[in-house]
Structure formats: C-alpha cells, structure tokens
Amino acid sequence: QSALTQPPSASGSPGQSVTISCTGTSSDVGGYDYVSWYQQHPGKAPRLMIYEVSKRPSGVPDRFSGSKSGNTASLTVSGLQAEDEGDYYCSSVAGSTNVFGTGTKVTVL
Amino acid sequence: EVQLVESGGGLVQPGGSLRLSCAASGFTFSRYWMHWVRQAPGKELVWVARINSDGSSINYADSVKGRFTISRDNANNTLYLQMNSLRAEDTAVYYCAKESRWYFDPWGRGTLVTVSS
C-alpha cells in the first residue's frame, strides 16, 4: 500500500496551464480506470475534481481535465485562476483497497 | 443535500481508545460503500478503511489492521470507526466519505484525533 507519487509542487501564472502527474504501478493506476483527483484548500475537506480518469462531476469547471497513460495519470488545469491554488491529490483503486498520492501544492503566481 | 458529519474526535493517551461517528443524510445510506480517510497535520491523505453497503465486506490499511474496526448502522444512517491501541502516529483529521464507483464524493468536514500523553 505505497502512496502514489506526485511532484511536491507546481505553479503557473493566471491563464497558464499546469499539469500534475501521479505515478503508481500496474497494481493500482495502471491496472484500473478508477483514478480520481481531489482539490483541498487549507482547513477544508477534499473536493472531487475528476473521477474515472477523465470524467468531471457537475459543477467542476471544464478547465480541469484528466488522462492516463500506463502507470501514470495526469491532471491538467488550463487557464489557471487564483481560486485553483491549493493541494491536489490523486487516488486509485488498488485491488480491495484504495491509495492516495503524495499530494501536489499548486501555486498561482 | 448530501451531507456527512463526523464526530467523536479528541485528545487520547497512547494505548487508549476512541470511537468516531459519521452521520449521513441526503442520500440512501444503505446503498453505498463508505470509507474513512485520515490526514496527519501538514501531511497527505491516507486511506484507512472501507465497508460495503450491508457491512459484510470490510478492508483496512495495513497500518490500522487489528487495531481499528469500521462498522455501520444502516437503520440510523451512521458510520463508525472504533480505534483501539492508539499511537502517536494515528494523530490526524479523520474524514468519512461516500463512495461511488471507487471515487469519494462527498467528504465530511473531518474530526481531529490527537494521541498524546
């Protein structure tokens, strides 16, 4: 049950794009199309942003998109806005359990 | 509105026990898998445990297996986490979350558990 690997930080200016990677193994990310992404602001509960690799829940701006290739999933935020600043976590099913990523702090410059 | 509200957190000594509750509303609780996820101060999210809709299938993270017990009361729309033999490293905000096809939505606001002497 090792955590999925994410870069500690990512940044971009308003209007730019940022992409966050999430690397696992064939036992989690690579083995299932059940990768999800969560945004967390300080002191708040996580919020679902992407599920099943690339699907967006209602209410999530279409600036957020997800993809997967092999054992690595990615979250892209296009047209960065100030409110996109926060921590982002990926998650994947891993057999009969779940595993989260190490988290990425996104800074809007 | 779907809502999850955790309670039961607090300060406990190492080796002690605590029972967390998660009150669910706004959806048919008995039809969904439920999870506990925790987050140590300044650290990442860590999955803790899950339980299926009728309580017959349960899984735990290795770090809590044998010490924590997840359960549910579908008649009262409540999820529980019984935590025994608590350690300093169990200090965290504990979130409950509703699962839909392997993703978590929504999450509760969390309850803080502090294990310290």
PDB file of C-alpha atoms in Angstrom:
ATOM      1  CA  GLN A   1       0.000   0.000   0.000  1.00  0.00           C
ATOM      2  CA  SER A   2       2.600   2.554  -1.070  1.00  0.00           C
ATOM      3  CA  ALA A   3       1.420   6.068  -1.840  1.00  0.00           C
ATOM      4  CA  LEU A   4       1.213   7.146  -5.451  1.00  0.00           C
ATOM      5  CA  THR A   5       3.990   9.558  -6.439  1.00  0.00           C
ATOM      6  CA  GLN A   6       3.173  13.176  -7.214  1.00  0.00           C
ATOM      7  CA  PRO A   7       5.512  16.178  -7.585  1.00  0.00           C
ATOM      8  CA  PRO A   8       5.542  18.238  -4.366  1.00  0.00           C
ATOM      9  CA  SER A   9       4.746  21.473  -6.137  1.00  0.00           C
ATOM     10  CA  ALA A  10       3.606  23.044  -9.395  1.00  0.00           C
ATOM     11  CA  SER A  11       2.978  26.639 -10.339  1.00  0.00           C
ATOM     12  CA  GLY A  12       1.804  28.886 -13.128  1.00  0.00           C
ATOM     13  CA  SER A  13       0.663  32.397 -13.821  1.00  0.00           C
ATOM     14  CA  PRO A  14      -3.019  33.229 -14.233  1.00  0.00           C
ATOM     15  CA  GLY A  15      -4.224  31.993 -17.596  1.00  0.00           C
ATOM     16  CA  GLN A  16      -1.447  29.452 -17.965  1.00  0.00           C
ATOM     17  CA  SER A  17      -1.755  25.677 -17.701  1.00  0.00           C
ATOM     18  CA  VAL A  18      -0.285  23.332 -15.137  1.00  0.00           C
ATOM     19  CA  THR A  19      -0.115  19.542 -15.297  1.00  0.00           C
ATOM     20  CA  ILE A  20       0.301  17.285 -12.274  1.00  0.00           C
ATOM     21  CA  SER A  21       1.477  13.694 -12.638  1.00  0.00           C
ATOM     22  CA  CYS A  22       0.504  10.727 -10.473  1.00  0.00           C
ATOM     23  CA  THR A  23       2.682   7.649 -10.831  1.00  0.00           C
ATOM     24  CA  GLY A  24       1.781   4.248  -9.498  1.00  0.00           C
ATOM     25  CA  THR A  25       2.156   0.661 -10.596  1.00  0.00           C
ATOM     26  CA  SER A  26       0.304  -1.930 -12.617  1.00  0.00           C
ATOM     27  CA  SER A  27      -1.424  -2.920  -9.356  1.00  0.00           C
ATOM     28  CA  ASP A  28      -3.144   0.424  -8.992  1.00  0.00           C
ATOM     29  CA  VAL A  29      -3.075   3.257 -11.557  1.00  0.00           C
ATOM     30  CA  GLY A  30      -2.038   1.042 -14.458  1.00  0.00           C
ATOM     31  CA  GLY A  31      -4.451  -1.733 -13.640  1.00  0.00           C
ATOM     32  CA  TYR A  32      -7.722   0.164 -13.358  1.00  0.00           C
ATOM     33  CA  ASP A  33      -9.518   3.098 -14.956  1.00  0.00           C
ATOM     34  CA  TYR A  34     -10.546   4.300 -11.498  1.00  0.00           C
ATOM     35  CA  VAL A  35      -8.239   7.244 -10.910  1.00  0.00           C
ATOM     36  CA  SER A  36      -9.761  10.262  -9.222  1.00  0.00           C
ATOM     37  CA  TRP A  37      -8.431  13.708  -8.313  1.00  0.00           C
ATOM     38  CA  TYR A  38      -9.233  15.914  -5.309  1.00  0.00           C
ATOM     39  CA  GLN A  39      -8.637  19.578  -4.561  1.00  0.00           C
ATOM     40  CA  GLN A  40      -8.099  20.668  -0.980  1.00  0.00           C
ATOM     41  CA  HIS A  41      -7.927  24.190   0.357  1.00  0.00           C
ATOM     42  CA  PRO A  42      -6.334  24.852   3.777  1.00  0.00           C
ATOM     43  CA  GLY A  43      -8.524  23.665   6.620  1.00  0.00           C
ATOM     44  CA  LYS A  44     -11.156  22.294   4.250  1.00  0.00           C
ATOM     45  CA  ALA A  45     -12.320  18.843   3.215  1.00  0.00           C
ATOM     46  CA  PRO A  46     -11.144  17.472  -0.138  1.00  0.00           C
ATOM     47  CA  ARG A  47     -13.358  18.126  -3.158  1.00  0.00           C
ATOM     48  CA  LEU A  48     -13.768  15.710  -6.059  1.00  0.00           C
ATOM     49  CA  MET A  49     -12.497  17.203  -9.322  1.00  0.00           C
ATOM     50  CA  ILE A  50     -12.057  14.222 -11.672  1.00  0.00           C
ATOM     51  CA  TYR A  51     -13.248  10.612 -11.477  1.00  0.00           C
ATOM     52  CA  GLU A  52     -12.698   7.529 -13.612  1.00  0.00           C
ATOM     53  CA  VAL A  53      -9.534   9.094 -15.072  1.00  0.00           C
ATOM     54  CA  SER A  54     -11.154  11.870 -17.109  1.00  0.00           C
ATOM     55  CA  LYS A  55     -14.769  12.493 -16.064  1.00  0.00           C
ATOM     56  CA  ARG A  56     -15.769  15.781 -14.459  1.00  0.00           C
ATOM     57  CA  PRO A  57     -18.532  15.964 -11.845  1.00  0.00           C
ATOM     58  CA  SER A  58     -21.171  18.610 -12.347  1.00  0.00           C
ATOM     59  CA  GLY A  59     -20.017  21.949 -11.024  1.00  0.00           C
ATOM     60  CA  VAL A  60     -16.335  21.412 -11.803  1.00  0.00           C
ATOM     61  CA  PRO A  61     -15.084  23.845 -14.463  1.00  0.00           C
ATOM     62  CA  ASP A  62     -14.059  22.354 -17.800  1.00  0.00           C
ATOM     63  CA  ARG A  63     -10.616  23.886 -17.205  1.00  0.00           C
ATOM     64  CA  PHE A  64      -9.899  20.692 -15.265  1.00  0.00           C
ATOM     65  CA  SER A  65      -9.109  17.585 -17.291  1.00  0.00           C
ATOM     66  CA  GLY A  66      -7.618  14.174 -16.596  1.00  0.00           C
ATOM     67  CA  SER A  67      -5.819  11.481 -18.537  1.00  0.00           C
ATOM     68  CA  LYS A  68      -3.805   8.314 -18.045  1.00  0.00           C
ATOM     69  CA  SER A  69      -1.003   6.524 -19.819  1.00  0.00           C
ATOM     70  CA  GLY A  70       0.320   3.274 -18.447  1.00  0.00           C
ATOM     71  CA  ASN A  71       1.046   3.627 -14.736  1.00  0.00           C
ATOM     72  CA  THR A  72       0.852   7.437 -14.734  1.00  0.00           C
ATOM     73  CA  ALA A  73      -2.241   9.595 -14.514  1.00  0.00           C
ATOM     74  CA  SER A  74      -2.278  13.348 -15.051  1.00  0.00           C
ATOM     75  CA  LEU A  75      -4.435  16.293 -14.067  1.00  0.00           C
ATOM     76  CA  THR A  76      -4.271  19.436 -16.196  1.00  0.00           C
ATOM     77  CA  VAL A  77      -5.625  22.781 -15.105  1.00  0.00           C
ATOM     78  CA  SER A  78      -5.947  25.143 -18.037  1.00  0.00           C
ATOM     79  CA  GLY A  79      -6.478  28.872 -17.765  1.00  0.00           C
ATOM     80  CA  LEU A  80      -5.276  28.975 -14.162  1.00  0.00           C
ATOM     81  CA  GLN A  81      -7.282  31.135 -11.797  1.00  0.00           C
ATOM     82  CA  ALA A  82      -6.460  32.339  -8.301  1.00  0.00           C
ATOM     83  CA  GLU A  83      -9.037  30.003  -6.749  1.00  0.00           C
ATOM     84  CA  ASP A  84      -7.237  26.982  -8.243  1.00  0.00           C
ATOM     85  CA  GLU A  85      -4.446  27.420  -5.720  1.00  0.00           C
ATOM     86  CA  GLY A  86      -4.391  24.570  -3.228  1.00  0.00           C
ATOM     87  CA  ASP A  87      -3.342  20.974  -2.717  1.00  0.00           C
ATOM     88  CA  TYR A  88      -4.244  18.282  -5.212  1.00  0.00           C
ATOM     89  CA  TYR A  89      -4.325  14.548  -4.568  1.00  0.00           C
ATOM     90  CA  CYS A  90      -4.802  11.637  -6.922  1.00  0.00           C
ATOM     91  CA  SER A  91      -6.342   8.368  -5.816  1.00  0.00           C
ATOM     92  CA  SER A  92      -6.637   4.931  -7.335  1.00  0.00           C
ATOM     93  CA  VAL A  93      -8.208   1.634  -6.522  1.00  0.00           C
ATOM     94  CA  ALA A  94      -5.582  -0.971  -5.625  1.00  0.00           C
ATOM     95  CA  GLY A  95      -7.274  -4.337  -5.516  1.00  0.00           C
ATOM     96  CA  SER A  96      -9.535  -4.328  -2.462  1.00  0.00           C
ATOM     97  CA  THR A  97      -8.168  -1.076  -1.072  1.00  0.00           C
ATOM     98  CA  ASN A  98      -7.597   2.490  -2.158  1.00  0.00           C
ATOM     99  CA  VAL A  99      -4.404   4.511  -2.302  1.00  0.00           C
ATOM    100  CA  PHE A 100      -3.799   8.245  -2.440  1.00  0.00           C
ATOM    101  CA  GLY A 101      -0.983  10.254  -3.950  1.00  0.00           C
ATOM    102  CA  THR A 102       1.616  12.201  -2.010  1.00  0.00           C
ATOM    103  CA  GLY A 103      -0.052  15.482  -2.935  1.00  0.00           C
ATOM    104  CA  THR A 104       0.932  18.480  -5.048  1.00  0.00           C
ATOM    105  CA  LYS A 105       0.754  22.080  -3.915  1.00  0.00           C
ATOM    106  CA  VAL A 106      -0.362  24.274  -6.803  1.00  0.00           C
ATOM    107  CA  THR A 107       0.617  27.932  -6.606  1.00  0.00           C
ATOM    108  CA  VAL A 108      -0.832  30.610  -8.845  1.00  0.00           C
ATOM    109  CA  LEU A 109       1.925  33.164  -9.303  1.00  0.00           C
TER     110      LEU A 109
ATOM    111  CA  GLU B   1     -28.285  17.894   0.043  1.00  0.00           C
ATOM    112  CA  VAL B   2     -25.877  15.042   0.672  1.00  0.00           C
ATOM    113  CA  GLN B   3     -24.129  15.620   3.972  1.00  0.00           C
ATOM    114  CA  LEU B   4     -21.638  13.767   6.154  1.00  0.00           C
ATOM    115  CA  VAL B   5     -20.842  14.971   9.669  1.00  0.00           C
ATOM    116  CA  GLU B   6     -18.085  13.362  11.725  1.00  0.00           C
ATOM    117  CA  SER B   7     -17.859  13.474  15.499  1.00  0.00           C
ATOM    118  CA  GLY B   8     -16.069  11.780  18.375  1.00  0.00           C
ATOM    119  CA  GLY B   9     -12.555  13.123  17.933  1.00  0.00           C
ATOM    120  CA  GLY B  10     -10.479  14.470  20.781  1.00  0.00           C
ATOM    121  CA  LEU B  11      -7.359  14.029  22.882  1.00  0.00           C
ATOM    122  CA  VAL B  12      -6.495  10.482  23.962  1.00  0.00           C
ATOM    123  CA  GLN B  13      -3.429   8.964  25.591  1.00  0.00           C
ATOM    124  CA  PRO B  14      -1.250   6.432  23.750  1.00  0.00           C
ATOM    125  CA  GLY B  15      -2.770   2.992  24.087  1.00  0.00           C
ATOM    126  CA  GLY B  16      -6.239   4.439  24.532  1.00  0.00           C
ATOM    127  CA  SER B  17      -9.415   4.049  22.503  1.00  0.00           C
ATOM    128  CA  LEU B  18     -11.803   6.337  20.679  1.00  0.00           C
ATOM    129  CA  ARG B  19     -14.943   5.820  18.623  1.00  0.00           C
ATOM    130  CA  LEU B  20     -15.658   8.090  15.689  1.00  0.00           C
ATOM    131  CA  SER B  21     -19.098   8.527  14.161  1.00  0.00           C
ATOM    132  CA  CYS B  22     -20.203   9.846  10.791  1.00  0.00           C
ATOM    133  CA  ALA B  23     -23.845  10.859  10.433  1.00  0.00           C
ATOM    134  CA  ALA B  24     -25.108  10.687   6.872  1.00  0.00           C
ATOM    135  CA  SER B  25     -28.083  12.477   5.340  1.00  0.00           C
ATOM    136  CA  GLY B  26     -29.480  13.413   1.951  1.00  0.00           C
ATOM    137  CA  PHE B  27     -28.968  10.021   0.297  1.00  0.00           C
ATOM    138  CA  THR B  28     -29.904   6.372   0.758  1.00  0.00           C
ATOM    139  CA  PHE B  29     -27.077   5.469   3.123  1.00  0.00           C
ATOM    140  CA  SER B  30     -27.725   1.727   2.999  1.00  0.00           C
ATOM    141  CA  ARG B  31     -26.922   1.555  -0.721  1.00  0.00           C
ATOM    142  CA  TYR B  32     -23.379   2.896  -0.629  1.00  0.00           C
ATOM    143  CA  TRP B  33     -19.923   1.794   0.354  1.00  0.00           C
ATOM    144  CA  MET B  34     -18.354   4.127   2.904  1.00  0.00           C
ATOM    145  CA  HIS B  35     -14.745   4.933   3.742  1.00  0.00           C
ATOM    146  CA  TRP B  36     -12.564   6.537   6.389  1.00  0.00           C
ATOM    147  CA  VAL B  37      -9.578   8.589   5.248  1.00  0.00           C
ATOM    148  CA  ARG B  38      -7.153  10.407   7.529  1.00  0.00           C
ATOM    149  CA  GLN B  39      -4.705  13.260   7.213  1.00  0.00           C
ATOM    150  CA  ALA B  40      -1.945  13.925   9.724  1.00  0.00           C
ATOM    151  CA  PRO B  41      -1.180  17.626  10.300  1.00  0.00           C
ATOM    152  CA  GLY B  42       0.511  19.040   7.205  1.00  0.00           C
ATOM    153  CA  LYS B  43       0.614  15.635   5.543  1.00  0.00           C
ATOM    154  CA  GLU B  44      -1.095  13.805   2.707  1.00  0.00           C
ATOM    155  CA  LEU B  45      -4.395  11.950   2.646  1.00  0.00           C
ATOM    156  CA  VAL B  46      -4.180   8.302   3.693  1.00  0.00           C
ATOM    157  CA  TRP B  47      -6.915   5.746   3.102  1.00  0.00           C
ATOM    158  CA  VAL B  48      -7.870   3.908   6.319  1.00  0.00           C
ATOM    159  CA  ALA B  49     -10.808   1.556   5.818  1.00  0.00           C
ATOM    160  CA  ARG B  50     -13.911   0.783   3.803  1.00  0.00           C
ATOM    161  CA  ILE B  51     -17.166  -1.075   4.350  1.00  0.00           C
ATOM    162  CA  ASN B  52     -19.706  -2.235   1.808  1.00  0.00           C
ATOM    163  CA  SER B  53     -23.362  -1.323   1.835  1.00  0.00           C
ATOM    164  CA  ASP B  54     -24.571  -4.062   4.217  1.00  0.00           C
ATOM    165  CA  GLY B  55     -21.396  -4.380   6.291  1.00  0.00           C
ATOM    166  CA  SER B  56     -20.484  -7.834   5.028  1.00  0.00           C
ATOM    167  CA  SER B  57     -17.251  -6.793   3.292  1.00  0.00           C
ATOM    168  CA  ILE B  58     -14.564  -4.776   5.063  1.00  0.00           C
ATOM    169  CA  ASN B  59     -10.984  -3.815   4.222  1.00  0.00           C
ATOM    170  CA  TYR B  60      -8.291  -1.974   6.168  1.00  0.00           C
ATOM    171  CA  ALA B  61      -4.969  -0.309   5.532  1.00  0.00           C
ATOM    172  CA  ASP B  62      -2.103  -2.381   6.912  1.00  0.00           C
ATOM    173  CA  SER B  63      -1.231   0.422   9.340  1.00  0.00           C
ATOM    174  CA  VAL B  64      -4.520   0.048  11.258  1.00  0.00           C
ATOM    175  CA  LYS B  65      -5.374  -3.628  10.732  1.00  0.00           C
ATOM    176  CA  GLY B  66      -6.074  -5.353  14.025  1.00  0.00           C
ATOM    177  CA  ARG B  67      -6.488  -2.054  15.906  1.00  0.00           C
ATOM    178  CA  PHE B  68      -9.328  -0.257  14.085  1.00  0.00           C
ATOM    179  CA  THR B  69     -12.822  -1.553  13.328  1.00  0.00           C
ATOM    180  CA  ILE B  70     -15.154   0.012  10.794  1.00  0.00           C
ATOM    181  CA  SER B  71     -18.875  -0.614  11.112  1.00  0.00           C
ATOM    182  CA  ARG B  72     -22.205   0.894  10.162  1.00  0.00           C
ATOM    183  CA  ASP B  73     -25.790   1.215  11.357  1.00  0.00           C
ATOM    184  CA  ASN B  74     -27.986   1.498   8.292  1.00  0.00           C
ATOM    185  CA  ALA B  75     -31.110   1.991  10.379  1.00  0.00           C
ATOM    186  CA  ASN B  76     -29.624   5.167  11.802  1.00  0.00           C
ATOM    187  CA  ASN B  77     -27.557   6.246   8.773  1.00  0.00           C
ATOM    188  CA  THR B  78     -24.330   6.229  10.735  1.00  0.00           C
ATOM    189  CA  LEU B  79     -20.803   5.032  10.016  1.00  0.00           C
ATOM    190  CA  TYR B  80     -18.361   4.241  12.821  1.00  0.00           C
ATOM    191  CA  LEU B  81     -14.652   3.788  13.358  1.00  0.00           C
ATOM    192  CA  GLN B  82     -13.597   2.132  16.601  1.00  0.00           C
ATOM    193  CA  MET B  83      -9.940   2.894  17.238  1.00  0.00           C
ATOM    194  CA  ASN B  84      -8.020   0.894  19.846  1.00  0.00           C
ATOM    195  CA  SER B  85      -4.364   0.782  20.905  1.00  0.00           C
ATOM    196  CA  LEU B  86      -3.892   4.286  19.590  1.00  0.00           C
ATOM    197  CA  ARG B  87      -0.414   5.540  18.780  1.00  0.00           C
ATOM    198  CA  ALA B  88       1.060   8.991  18.301  1.00  0.00           C
ATOM    199  CA  GLU B  89       1.193   8.344  14.558  1.00  0.00           C
ATOM    200  CA  ASP B  90      -2.595   7.969  14.482  1.00  0.00           C
ATOM    201  CA  THR B  91      -2.901  11.697  15.195  1.00  0.00           C
ATOM    202  CA  ALA B  92      -4.835  13.113  12.250  1.00  0.00           C
ATOM    203  CA  VAL B  93      -8.040  14.600  10.970  1.00  0.00           C
ATOM    204  CA  TYR B  94     -10.328  11.697  10.168  1.00  0.00           C
ATOM    205  CA  TYR B  95     -12.742  12.120   7.256  1.00  0.00           C
ATOM    206  CA  CYS B  96     -15.611   9.893   6.258  1.00  0.00           C
ATOM    207  CA  ALA B  97     -16.504   9.747   2.582  1.00  0.00           C
ATOM    208  CA  LYS B  98     -19.225   8.227   0.448  1.00  0.00           C
ATOM    209  CA  GLU B  99     -18.006   6.052  -2.379  1.00  0.00           C
ATOM    210  CA  SER B 100     -19.450   5.907  -5.868  1.00  0.00           C
ATOM    211  CA  ARG B 101     -17.574   3.569  -8.202  1.00  0.00           C
ATOM    212  CA  TRP B 102     -14.221   3.942  -6.479  1.00  0.00           C
ATOM    213  CA  TYR B 103     -14.273   7.690  -6.076  1.00  0.00           C
ATOM    214  CA  PHE B 104     -15.083   9.671  -2.939  1.00  0.00           C
ATOM    215  CA  ASP B 105     -17.844  12.241  -3.001  1.00  0.00           C
ATOM    216  CA  PRO B 106     -18.717  13.969  -0.805  1.00  0.00           C
ATOM    217  CA  TRP B 107     -16.454  14.114   2.192  1.00  0.00           C
ATOM    218  CA  GLY B 108     -17.315  15.211   5.697  1.00  0.00           C
ATOM    219  CA  ARG B 109     -15.528  18.126   7.322  1.00  0.00           C
ATOM    220  CA  GLY B 110     -13.458  15.800   9.473  1.00  0.00           C
ATOM    221  CA  THR B 111     -12.820  15.281  13.162  1.00  0.00           C
ATOM    222  CA  LEU B 112      -9.421  15.718  14.803  1.00  0.00           C
ATOM    223  CA  VAL B 113      -7.889  12.887  16.792  1.00  0.00           C
ATOM    224  CA  THR B 114      -4.827  13.737  18.884  1.00  0.00           C
ATOM    225  CA  VAL B 115      -2.878  10.927  20.543  1.00  0.00           C
ATOM    226  CA  SER B 116      -0.574  12.347  23.182  1.00  0.00           C
ATOM    227  CA  SER B 117       0.328  11.952  26.829  1.00  0.00           C
TER     228      SER B 117
END
